[in-house]
CSV table of C-alpha atoms and ligand atoms in Angstrom, one decimal:
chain,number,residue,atom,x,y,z
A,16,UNK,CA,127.7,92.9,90.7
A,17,UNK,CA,130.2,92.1,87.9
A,18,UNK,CA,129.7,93.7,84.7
A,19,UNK,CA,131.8,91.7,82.6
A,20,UNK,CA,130.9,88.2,81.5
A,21,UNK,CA,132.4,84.9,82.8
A,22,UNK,CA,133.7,82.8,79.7
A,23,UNK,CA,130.2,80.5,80.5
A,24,UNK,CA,128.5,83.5,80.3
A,25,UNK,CA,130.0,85.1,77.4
A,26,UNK,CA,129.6,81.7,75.1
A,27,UNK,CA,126.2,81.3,76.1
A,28,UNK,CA,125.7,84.5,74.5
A,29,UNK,CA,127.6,83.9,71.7
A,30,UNK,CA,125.9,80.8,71.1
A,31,UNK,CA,122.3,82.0,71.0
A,32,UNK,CA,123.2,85.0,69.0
A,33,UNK,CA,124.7,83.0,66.4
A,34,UNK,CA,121.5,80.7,66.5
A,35,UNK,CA,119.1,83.5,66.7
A,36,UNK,CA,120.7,85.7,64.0
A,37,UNK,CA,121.2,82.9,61.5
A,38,UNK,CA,118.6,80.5,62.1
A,39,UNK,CA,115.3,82.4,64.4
A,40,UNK,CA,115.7,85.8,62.6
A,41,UNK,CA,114.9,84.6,58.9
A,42,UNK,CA,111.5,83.0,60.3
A,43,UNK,CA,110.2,85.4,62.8
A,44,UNK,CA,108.2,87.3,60.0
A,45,UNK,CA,106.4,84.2,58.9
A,46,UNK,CA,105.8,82.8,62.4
A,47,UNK,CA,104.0,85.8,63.2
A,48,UNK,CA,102.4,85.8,59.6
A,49,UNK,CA,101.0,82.7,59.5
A,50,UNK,CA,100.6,82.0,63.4
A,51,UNK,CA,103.3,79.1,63.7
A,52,UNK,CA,104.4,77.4,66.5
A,53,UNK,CA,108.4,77.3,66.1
A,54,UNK,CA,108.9,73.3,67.0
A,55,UNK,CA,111.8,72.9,64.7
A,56,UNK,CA,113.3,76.3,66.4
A,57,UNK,CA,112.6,75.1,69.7
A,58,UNK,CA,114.4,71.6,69.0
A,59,UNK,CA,117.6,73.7,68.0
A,60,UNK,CA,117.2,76.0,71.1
A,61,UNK,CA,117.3,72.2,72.8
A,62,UNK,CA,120.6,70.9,71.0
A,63,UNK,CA,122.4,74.1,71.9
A,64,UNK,CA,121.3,73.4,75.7
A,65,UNK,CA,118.9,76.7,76.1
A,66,UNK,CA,116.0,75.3,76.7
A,67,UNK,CA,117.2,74.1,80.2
A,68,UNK,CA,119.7,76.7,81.1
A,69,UNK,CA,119.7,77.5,84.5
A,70,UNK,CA,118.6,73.6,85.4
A,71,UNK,CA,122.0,71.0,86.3
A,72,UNK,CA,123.5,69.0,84.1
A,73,UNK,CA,123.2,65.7,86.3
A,74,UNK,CA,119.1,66.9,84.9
A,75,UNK,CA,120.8,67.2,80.7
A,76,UNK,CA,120.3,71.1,81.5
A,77,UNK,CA,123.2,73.1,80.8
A,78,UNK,CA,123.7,74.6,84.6
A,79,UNK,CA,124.9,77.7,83.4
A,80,UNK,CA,123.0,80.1,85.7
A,81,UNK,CA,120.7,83.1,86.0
A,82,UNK,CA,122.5,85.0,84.2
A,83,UNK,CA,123.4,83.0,81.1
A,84,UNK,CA,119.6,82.4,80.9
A,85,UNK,CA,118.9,86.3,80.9
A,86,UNK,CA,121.2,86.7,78.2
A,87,UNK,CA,120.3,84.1,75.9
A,88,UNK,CA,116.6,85.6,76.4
A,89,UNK,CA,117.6,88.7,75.4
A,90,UNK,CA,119.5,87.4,72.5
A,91,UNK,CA,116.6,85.4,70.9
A,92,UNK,CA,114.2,87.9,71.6
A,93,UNK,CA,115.8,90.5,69.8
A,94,UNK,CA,115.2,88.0,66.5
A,95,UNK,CA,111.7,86.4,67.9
A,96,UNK,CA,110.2,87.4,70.7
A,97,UNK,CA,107.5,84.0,70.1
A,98,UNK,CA,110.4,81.7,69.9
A,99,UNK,CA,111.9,83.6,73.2
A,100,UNK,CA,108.5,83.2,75.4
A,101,UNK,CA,107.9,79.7,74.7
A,102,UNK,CA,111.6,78.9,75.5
A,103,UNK,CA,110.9,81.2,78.4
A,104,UNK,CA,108.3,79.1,79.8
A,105,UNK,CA,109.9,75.8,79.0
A,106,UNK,CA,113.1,76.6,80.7
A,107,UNK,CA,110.9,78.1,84.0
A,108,UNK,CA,109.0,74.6,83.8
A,109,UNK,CA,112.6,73.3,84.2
A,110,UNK,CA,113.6,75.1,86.8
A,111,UNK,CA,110.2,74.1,88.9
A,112,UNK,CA,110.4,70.6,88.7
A,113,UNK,CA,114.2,70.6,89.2
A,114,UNK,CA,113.8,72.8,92.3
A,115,UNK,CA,110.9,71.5,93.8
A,116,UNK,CA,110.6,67.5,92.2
A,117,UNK,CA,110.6,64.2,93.9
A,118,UNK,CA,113.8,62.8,92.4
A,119,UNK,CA,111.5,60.3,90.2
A,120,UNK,CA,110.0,63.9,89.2
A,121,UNK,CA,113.2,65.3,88.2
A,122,UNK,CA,114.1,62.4,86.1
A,123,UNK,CA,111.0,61.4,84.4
A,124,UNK,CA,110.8,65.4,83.3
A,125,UNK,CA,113.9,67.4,83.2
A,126,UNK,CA,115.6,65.4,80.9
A,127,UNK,CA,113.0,66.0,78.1
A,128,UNK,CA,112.4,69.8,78.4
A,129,UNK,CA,116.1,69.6,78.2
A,130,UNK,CA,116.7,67.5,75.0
A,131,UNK,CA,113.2,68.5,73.2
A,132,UNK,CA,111.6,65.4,73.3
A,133,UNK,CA,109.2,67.5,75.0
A,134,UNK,CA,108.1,70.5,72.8
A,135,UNK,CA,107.9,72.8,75.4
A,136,UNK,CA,106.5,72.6,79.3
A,137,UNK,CA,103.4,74.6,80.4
A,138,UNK,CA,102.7,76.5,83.6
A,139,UNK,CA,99.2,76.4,84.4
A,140,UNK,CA,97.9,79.0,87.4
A,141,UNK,CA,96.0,81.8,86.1
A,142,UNK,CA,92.0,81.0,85.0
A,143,UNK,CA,89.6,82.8,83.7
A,144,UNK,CA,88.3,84.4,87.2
A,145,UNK,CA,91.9,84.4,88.7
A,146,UNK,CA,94.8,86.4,87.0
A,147,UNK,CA,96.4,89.0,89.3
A,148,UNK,CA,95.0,87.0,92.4
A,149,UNK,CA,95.6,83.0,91.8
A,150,UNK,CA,94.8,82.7,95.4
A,151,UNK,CA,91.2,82.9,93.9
A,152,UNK,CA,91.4,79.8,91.8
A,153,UNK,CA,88.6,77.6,91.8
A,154,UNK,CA,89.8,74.2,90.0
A,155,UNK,CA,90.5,71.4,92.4
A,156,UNK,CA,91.9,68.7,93.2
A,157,UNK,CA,90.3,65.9,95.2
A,158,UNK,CA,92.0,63.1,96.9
A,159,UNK,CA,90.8,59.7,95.8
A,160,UNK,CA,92.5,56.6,96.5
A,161,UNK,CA,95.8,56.7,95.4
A,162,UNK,CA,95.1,59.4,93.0
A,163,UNK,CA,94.1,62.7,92.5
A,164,UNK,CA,91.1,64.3,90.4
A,165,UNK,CA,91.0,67.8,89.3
A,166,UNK,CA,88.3,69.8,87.9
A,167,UNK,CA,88.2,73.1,86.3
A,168,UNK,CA,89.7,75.8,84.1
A,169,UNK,CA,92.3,77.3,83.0
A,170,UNK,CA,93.5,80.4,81.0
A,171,UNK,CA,96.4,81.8,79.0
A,172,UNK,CA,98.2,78.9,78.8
A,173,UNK,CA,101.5,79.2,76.7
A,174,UNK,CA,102.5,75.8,74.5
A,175,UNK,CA,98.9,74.3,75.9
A,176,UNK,CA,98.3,72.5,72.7
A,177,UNK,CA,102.3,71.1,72.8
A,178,UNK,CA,103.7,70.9,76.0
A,179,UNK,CA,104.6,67.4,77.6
A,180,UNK,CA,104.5,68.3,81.1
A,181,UNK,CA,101.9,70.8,82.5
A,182,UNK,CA,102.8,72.9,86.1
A,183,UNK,CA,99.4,73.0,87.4
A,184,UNK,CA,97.8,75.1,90.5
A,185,UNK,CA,94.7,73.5,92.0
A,186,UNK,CA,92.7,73.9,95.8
A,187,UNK,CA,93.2,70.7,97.7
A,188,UNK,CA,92.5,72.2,101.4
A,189,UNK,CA,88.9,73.1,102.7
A,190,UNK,CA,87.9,76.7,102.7
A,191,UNK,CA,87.4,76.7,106.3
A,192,UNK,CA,90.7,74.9,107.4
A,193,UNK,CA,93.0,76.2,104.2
A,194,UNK,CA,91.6,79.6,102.8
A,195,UNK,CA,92.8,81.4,99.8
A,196,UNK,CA,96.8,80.6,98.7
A,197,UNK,CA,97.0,78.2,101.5
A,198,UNK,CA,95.3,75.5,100.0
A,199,UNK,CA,96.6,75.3,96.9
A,200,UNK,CA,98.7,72.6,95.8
A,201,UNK,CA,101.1,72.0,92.4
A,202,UNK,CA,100.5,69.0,89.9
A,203,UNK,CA,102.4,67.4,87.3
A,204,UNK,CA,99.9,66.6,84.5
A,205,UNK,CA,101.8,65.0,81.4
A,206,UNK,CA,100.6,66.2,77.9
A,207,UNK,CA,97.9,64.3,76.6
A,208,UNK,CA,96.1,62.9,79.5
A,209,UNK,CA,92.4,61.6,79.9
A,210,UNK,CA,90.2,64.7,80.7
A,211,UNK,CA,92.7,67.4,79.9
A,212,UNK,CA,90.9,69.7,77.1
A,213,UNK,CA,93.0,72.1,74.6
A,214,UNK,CA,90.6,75.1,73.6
A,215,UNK,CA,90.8,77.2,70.8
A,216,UNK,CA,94.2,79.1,70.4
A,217,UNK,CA,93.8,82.9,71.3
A,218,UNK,CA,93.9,84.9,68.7
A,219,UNK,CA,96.4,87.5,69.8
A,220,UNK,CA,97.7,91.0,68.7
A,221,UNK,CA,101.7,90.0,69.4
A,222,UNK,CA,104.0,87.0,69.7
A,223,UNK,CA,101.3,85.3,67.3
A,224,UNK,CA,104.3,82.6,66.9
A,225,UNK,CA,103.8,81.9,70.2
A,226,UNK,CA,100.7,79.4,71.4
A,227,UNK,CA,98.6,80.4,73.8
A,228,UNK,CA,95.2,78.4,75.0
A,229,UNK,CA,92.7,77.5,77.8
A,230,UNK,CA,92.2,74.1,79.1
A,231,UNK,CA,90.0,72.2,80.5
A,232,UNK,CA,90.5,69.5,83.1
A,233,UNK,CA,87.3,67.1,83.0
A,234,UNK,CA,88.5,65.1,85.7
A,235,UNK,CA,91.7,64.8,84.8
A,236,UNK,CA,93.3,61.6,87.4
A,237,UNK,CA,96.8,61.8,87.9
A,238,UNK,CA,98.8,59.4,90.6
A,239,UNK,CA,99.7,60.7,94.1
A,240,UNK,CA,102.6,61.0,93.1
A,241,UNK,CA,102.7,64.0,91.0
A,242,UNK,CA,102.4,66.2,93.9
A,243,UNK,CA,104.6,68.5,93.5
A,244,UNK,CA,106.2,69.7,96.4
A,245,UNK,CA,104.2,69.6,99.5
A,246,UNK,CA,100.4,69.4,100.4
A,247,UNK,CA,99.0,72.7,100.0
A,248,UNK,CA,101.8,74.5,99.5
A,249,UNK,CA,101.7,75.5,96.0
A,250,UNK,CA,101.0,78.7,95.9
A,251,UNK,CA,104.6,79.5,97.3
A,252,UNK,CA,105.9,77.3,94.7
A,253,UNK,CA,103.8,79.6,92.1
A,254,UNK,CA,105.6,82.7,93.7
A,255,UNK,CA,109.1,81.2,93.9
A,256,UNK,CA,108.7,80.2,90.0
A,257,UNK,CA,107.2,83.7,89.1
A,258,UNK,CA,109.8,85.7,90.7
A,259,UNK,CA,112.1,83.8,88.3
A,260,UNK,CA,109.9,84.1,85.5
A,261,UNK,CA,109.8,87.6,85.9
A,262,UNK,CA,114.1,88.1,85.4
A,263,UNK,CA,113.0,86.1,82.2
A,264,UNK,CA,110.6,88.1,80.9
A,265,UNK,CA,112.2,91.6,81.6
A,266,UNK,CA,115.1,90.1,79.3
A,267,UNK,CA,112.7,89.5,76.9
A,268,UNK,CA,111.4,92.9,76.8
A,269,UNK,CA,114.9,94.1,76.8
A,270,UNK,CA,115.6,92.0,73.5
A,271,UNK,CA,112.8,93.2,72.0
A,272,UNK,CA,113.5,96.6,72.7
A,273,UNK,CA,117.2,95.9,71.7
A,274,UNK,CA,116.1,95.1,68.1
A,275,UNK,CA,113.9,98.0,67.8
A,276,UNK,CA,116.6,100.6,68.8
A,277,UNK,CA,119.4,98.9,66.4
A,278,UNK,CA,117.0,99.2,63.4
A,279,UNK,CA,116.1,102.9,64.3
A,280,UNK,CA,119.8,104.1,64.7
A,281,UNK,CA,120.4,101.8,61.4
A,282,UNK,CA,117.1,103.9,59.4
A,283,UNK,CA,118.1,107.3,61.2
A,284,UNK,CA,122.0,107.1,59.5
A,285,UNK,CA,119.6,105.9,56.2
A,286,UNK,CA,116.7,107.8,55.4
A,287,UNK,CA,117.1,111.6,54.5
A,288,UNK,CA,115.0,114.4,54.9
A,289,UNK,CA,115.3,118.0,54.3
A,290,UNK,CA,118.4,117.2,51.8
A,291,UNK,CA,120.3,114.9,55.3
A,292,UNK,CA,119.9,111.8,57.7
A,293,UNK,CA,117.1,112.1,59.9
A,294,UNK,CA,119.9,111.2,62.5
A,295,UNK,CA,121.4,115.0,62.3
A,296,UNK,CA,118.1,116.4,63.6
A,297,UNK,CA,118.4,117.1,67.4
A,298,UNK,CA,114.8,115.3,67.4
A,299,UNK,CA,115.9,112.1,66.4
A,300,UNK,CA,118.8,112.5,68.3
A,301,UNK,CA,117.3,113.0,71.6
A,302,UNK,CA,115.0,110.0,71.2
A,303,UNK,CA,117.9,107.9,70.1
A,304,UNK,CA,119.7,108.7,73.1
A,305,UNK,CA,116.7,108.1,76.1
A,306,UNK,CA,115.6,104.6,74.3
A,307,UNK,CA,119.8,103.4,74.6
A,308,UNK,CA,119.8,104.7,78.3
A,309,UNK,CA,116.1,103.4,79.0
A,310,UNK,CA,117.1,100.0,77.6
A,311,UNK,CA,120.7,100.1,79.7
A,312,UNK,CA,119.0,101.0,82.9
A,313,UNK,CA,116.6,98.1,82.4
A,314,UNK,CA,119.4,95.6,81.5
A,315,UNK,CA,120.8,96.6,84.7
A,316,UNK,CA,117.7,95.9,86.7
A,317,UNK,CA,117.4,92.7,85.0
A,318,UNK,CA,121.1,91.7,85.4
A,319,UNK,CA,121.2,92.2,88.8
A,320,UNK,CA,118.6,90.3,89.8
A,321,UNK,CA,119.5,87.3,88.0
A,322,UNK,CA,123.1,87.8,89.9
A,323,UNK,CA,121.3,88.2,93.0
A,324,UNK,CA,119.1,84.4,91.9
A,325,UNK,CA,122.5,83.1,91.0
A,326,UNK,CA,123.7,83.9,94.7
A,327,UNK,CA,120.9,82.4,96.2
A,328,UNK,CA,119.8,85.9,97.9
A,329,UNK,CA,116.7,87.1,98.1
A,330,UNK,CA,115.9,88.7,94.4
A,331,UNK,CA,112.0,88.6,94.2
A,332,UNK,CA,111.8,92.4,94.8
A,333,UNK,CA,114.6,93.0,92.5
A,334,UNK,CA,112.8,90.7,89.6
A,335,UNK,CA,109.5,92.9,90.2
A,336,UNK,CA,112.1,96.4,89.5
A,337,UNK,CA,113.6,94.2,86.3
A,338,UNK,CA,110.5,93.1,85.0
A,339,UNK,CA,108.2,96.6,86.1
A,340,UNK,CA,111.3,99.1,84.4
A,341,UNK,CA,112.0,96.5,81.2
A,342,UNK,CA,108.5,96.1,80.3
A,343,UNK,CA,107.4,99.8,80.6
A,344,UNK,CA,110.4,101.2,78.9
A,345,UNK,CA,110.4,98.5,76.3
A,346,UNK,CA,106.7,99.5,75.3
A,347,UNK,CA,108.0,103.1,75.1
A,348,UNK,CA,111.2,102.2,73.3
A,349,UNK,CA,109.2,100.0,70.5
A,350,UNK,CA,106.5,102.8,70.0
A,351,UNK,CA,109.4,105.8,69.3
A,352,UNK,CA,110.8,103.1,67.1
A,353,UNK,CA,108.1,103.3,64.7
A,354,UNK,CA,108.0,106.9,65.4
A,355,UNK,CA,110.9,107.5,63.9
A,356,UNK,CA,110.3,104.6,61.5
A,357,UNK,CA,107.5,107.1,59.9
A,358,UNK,CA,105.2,105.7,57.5
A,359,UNK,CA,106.8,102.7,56.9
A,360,UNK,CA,107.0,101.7,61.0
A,361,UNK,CA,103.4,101.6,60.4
A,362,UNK,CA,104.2,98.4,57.8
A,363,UNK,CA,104.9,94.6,57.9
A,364,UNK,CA,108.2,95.6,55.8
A,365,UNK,CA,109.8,96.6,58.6
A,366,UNK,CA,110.3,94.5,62.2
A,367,UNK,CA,109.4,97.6,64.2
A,368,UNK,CA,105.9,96.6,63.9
A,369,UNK,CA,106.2,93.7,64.8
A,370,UNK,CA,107.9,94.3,67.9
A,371,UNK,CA,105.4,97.0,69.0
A,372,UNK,CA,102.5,93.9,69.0
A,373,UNK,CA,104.9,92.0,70.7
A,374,UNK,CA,106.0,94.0,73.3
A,375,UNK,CA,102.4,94.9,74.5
A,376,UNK,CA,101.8,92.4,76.6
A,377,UNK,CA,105.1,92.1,78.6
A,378,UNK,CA,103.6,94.5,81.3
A,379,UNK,CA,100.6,92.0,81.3
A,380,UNK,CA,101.6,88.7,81.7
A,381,UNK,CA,104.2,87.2,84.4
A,382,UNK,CA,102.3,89.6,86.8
A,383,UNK,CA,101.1,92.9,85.3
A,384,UNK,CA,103.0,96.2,86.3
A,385,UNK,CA,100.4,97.1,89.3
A,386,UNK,CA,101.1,93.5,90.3
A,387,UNK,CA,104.7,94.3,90.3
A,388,UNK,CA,104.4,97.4,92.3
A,389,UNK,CA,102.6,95.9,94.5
A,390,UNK,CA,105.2,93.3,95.6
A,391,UNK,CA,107.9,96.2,95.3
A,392,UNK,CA,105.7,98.7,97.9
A,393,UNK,CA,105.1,95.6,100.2
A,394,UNK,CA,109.0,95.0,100.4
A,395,UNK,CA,109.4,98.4,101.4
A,396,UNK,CA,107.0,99.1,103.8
A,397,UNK,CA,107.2,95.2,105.7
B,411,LIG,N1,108.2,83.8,97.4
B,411,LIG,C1,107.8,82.9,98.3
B,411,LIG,N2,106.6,83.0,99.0
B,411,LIG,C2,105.8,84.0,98.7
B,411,LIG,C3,106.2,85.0,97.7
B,411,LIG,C4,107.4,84.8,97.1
B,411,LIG,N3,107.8,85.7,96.1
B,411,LIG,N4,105.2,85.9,97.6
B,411,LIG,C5,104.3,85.6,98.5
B,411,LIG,N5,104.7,84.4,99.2
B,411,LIG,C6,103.9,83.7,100.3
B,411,LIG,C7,103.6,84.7,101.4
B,411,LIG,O1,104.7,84.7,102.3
B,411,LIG,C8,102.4,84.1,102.0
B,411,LIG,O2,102.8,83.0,102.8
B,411,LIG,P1,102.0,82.6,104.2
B,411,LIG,O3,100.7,82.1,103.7
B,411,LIG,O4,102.8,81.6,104.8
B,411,LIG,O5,101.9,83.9,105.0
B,411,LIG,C9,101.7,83.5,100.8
B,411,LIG,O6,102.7,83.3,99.8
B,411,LIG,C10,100.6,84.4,100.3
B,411,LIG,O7,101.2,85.7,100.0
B,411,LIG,P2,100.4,87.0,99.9
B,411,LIG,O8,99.5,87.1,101.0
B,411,LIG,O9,101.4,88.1,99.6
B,411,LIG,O10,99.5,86.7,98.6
B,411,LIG,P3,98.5,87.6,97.8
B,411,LIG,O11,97.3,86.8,97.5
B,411,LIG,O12,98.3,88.9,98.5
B,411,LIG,O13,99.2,87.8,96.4
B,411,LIG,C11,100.7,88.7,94.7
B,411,LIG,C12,100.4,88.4,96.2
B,411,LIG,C13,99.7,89.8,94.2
B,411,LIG,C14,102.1,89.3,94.6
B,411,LIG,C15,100.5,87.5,93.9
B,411,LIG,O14,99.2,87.0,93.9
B,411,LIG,C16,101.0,87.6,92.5
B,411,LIG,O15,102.1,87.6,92.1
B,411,LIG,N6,100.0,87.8,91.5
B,411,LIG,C17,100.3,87.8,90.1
B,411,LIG,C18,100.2,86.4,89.5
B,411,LIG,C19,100.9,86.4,88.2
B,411,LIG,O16,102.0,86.8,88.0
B,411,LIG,N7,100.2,85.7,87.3
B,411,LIG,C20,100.7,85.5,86.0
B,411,LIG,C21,100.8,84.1,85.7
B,411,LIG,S1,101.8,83.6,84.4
B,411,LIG,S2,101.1,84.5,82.9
């Protein structure tokens, strides 16, 4: 693994730091405040190519790999960490249907995550029964004519109320014949269609920027054709997605954590105590110290599974370490943050709160952290 940049690499970065310090940074307060979906964010995110960063140009992605995604998570998290999951999900909506797409597929969809003409894309697997185990789903989808009907529910959807394309999981084979993740299958459901309800958004402790719903699909008919991939074989195509989702997500964490660490060193060199910076005290000190290594470790994790994705090796392990270590030390790294914050961490002053609520649930969703070690503990011991 290479631990310097290539120029791509390095101007990716550049580029959504720029962006997110000058344009997401000012905002993140009031998206959280008044619980506002960033659209005119997201449509910048879109000109500067990061909302399709790891799909091919040929698709109006960038193509500028695993790793440039990773870090230009990382960079708008540590501003927004709403803005960075809904580009999160929009860019792993990307990747799906440029992966796995008919060609018709690709090009009906791709280029409008790419360019924002779609607000964001929406992956729909988990319901209300089935979160850790999505083999348990129960909506279907039934085969008539040359359609397809589905029926049921679904849960924590990010974007539900904006997206343009929905991923969505639903049992096509028999019980008896296709049981459990074999017999599920992967839609394409366009925003908007007949049947497809948008519940009330959740009102969450974190990323309150961010939109997050259930839906409904009263017989929602969609054409044969947006099968994606093959018969009953969606649940792999869930995995595959996830496993990337995951490098996403642990960069995420890291970005978060990133921001909470800067503005602790920054108040530590700032705030006296005792007649000196709270920064001279050994105390501070030693916390300062295990939230940098904490947050290297886990950029290490994350980086090097995104150079294994970029390879095209086997990285799903590797995703679960990134996203497991990111997520856990992040939470740590946020809560010392308004430790050593004091009082005022405790405030909407200061972005340390913020991050705390927003951190919380990155060793929840993408797979929870026992979800994580369990894919981790089955590599080792198959
Ligand atoms: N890539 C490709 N295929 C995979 C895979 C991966 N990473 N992981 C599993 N599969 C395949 C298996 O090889 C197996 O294939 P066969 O049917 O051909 O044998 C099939 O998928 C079922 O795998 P498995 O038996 O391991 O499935 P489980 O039901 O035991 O589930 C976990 C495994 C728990 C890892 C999975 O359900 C999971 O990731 N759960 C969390 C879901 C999640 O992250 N939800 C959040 C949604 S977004 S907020």
């Amino acid at each position: 693994m290479h631990l310097t940049l290539t120029e791509t690499q390095a101007l990716v970065q550049k580029t959504a730091r720029d962006f997110a310090q000058r344009t997401i940074a000012p905002e993140a307060a009031a998206l959280d405040r008044e619980e506002r979906f960033p659209r005119e964010l997201l449509q910048g995110l879109a000109d500067l190519g990061l909302m399709a960063v790891n799909v091919p140009e040929e698709l109006g992605g960038s193509g500028a790999g695993v790793l440039s995604y990773a870090l230009a998570m990382e960079e708008v998290a540590a501003c927004c960490a709403s803005t960075a999951v809904t580009m999160a999900v929009t860019n792993m909506v990307g990747e799906v249907i440029a992966h796995f797409g008919s060609k018709e597929q690709r090009e009906l969809h791709c280029p409008k995550l790419a360019s924002g003409a779609y607000a964001a894309g929406a992956f729909a697997l988990s319901e209300p029964g089935a979160g850790s185990d999505p083999g348990g789903m129960l909506t279907t989808a039934t085969r008539e004519g040359d359609s397809y009907v589905i029926r049921g529910a679904k849960q924590w959807i990010t974007s539900g109320s904006h997206a343009g394309v929905f991923v969505v999981w639903a049992r096509t084979g028999a019980k008896e014949t296709h049981p459990g993740t074999r017999g599920v299958s992967c839609f394409l459901v366009e925003g908007g269609a007949n049947g497809l309800k948008v519940g009330r958004h959740e009102d969450k402790m974190g990323l309150r920027g961010s939109n997050t719903v259930p839906l409904e699909f009263d017989d929602v008919r969609v054409p044969a054709s947006a099968l994606l991939g093959e018969l009953n074989g969606g649940f792999k195509i869930a995995m595959m997605a996830l496993d990337g989702g995951r490098i996403g997500i642990s960069a995420q964490a890291i970005g978060d954590a990133r921001s909470s660490l800067e503005k602790s060193v920054q108040y530590a060199r700032d705030r006296k105590q005792f007649g000196k910076a709270i920064g001279e005290f050994q105390g501070i000190q030693w916390k300062l110290a295990d939230m940098a290594t904490k947050l290297d470790a886990a950029r290490l994790l994350c980086h090097r599974a995104a150079t294994l994705k970029e390879a095209k090796q086997p990285f799903s392990r590797e995703a679960s370490m990134a996203k497991l270590f990111a997520s856990e030390s992040a939470v740590e790294i946020c809560n010392e943050a308004v430790q050593i914050h004091g009082g005022y961490g405790f405030t909407k002053e200061y972005a340390v709160e913020r991050n705390l609520r927003d951190i919380r649930v990155t060793t929840i969703y993408e797979g929870t952290s026992e979800v994580q070690r369990m894919v981790i503990a089955r590599s080792q011991l198959a």
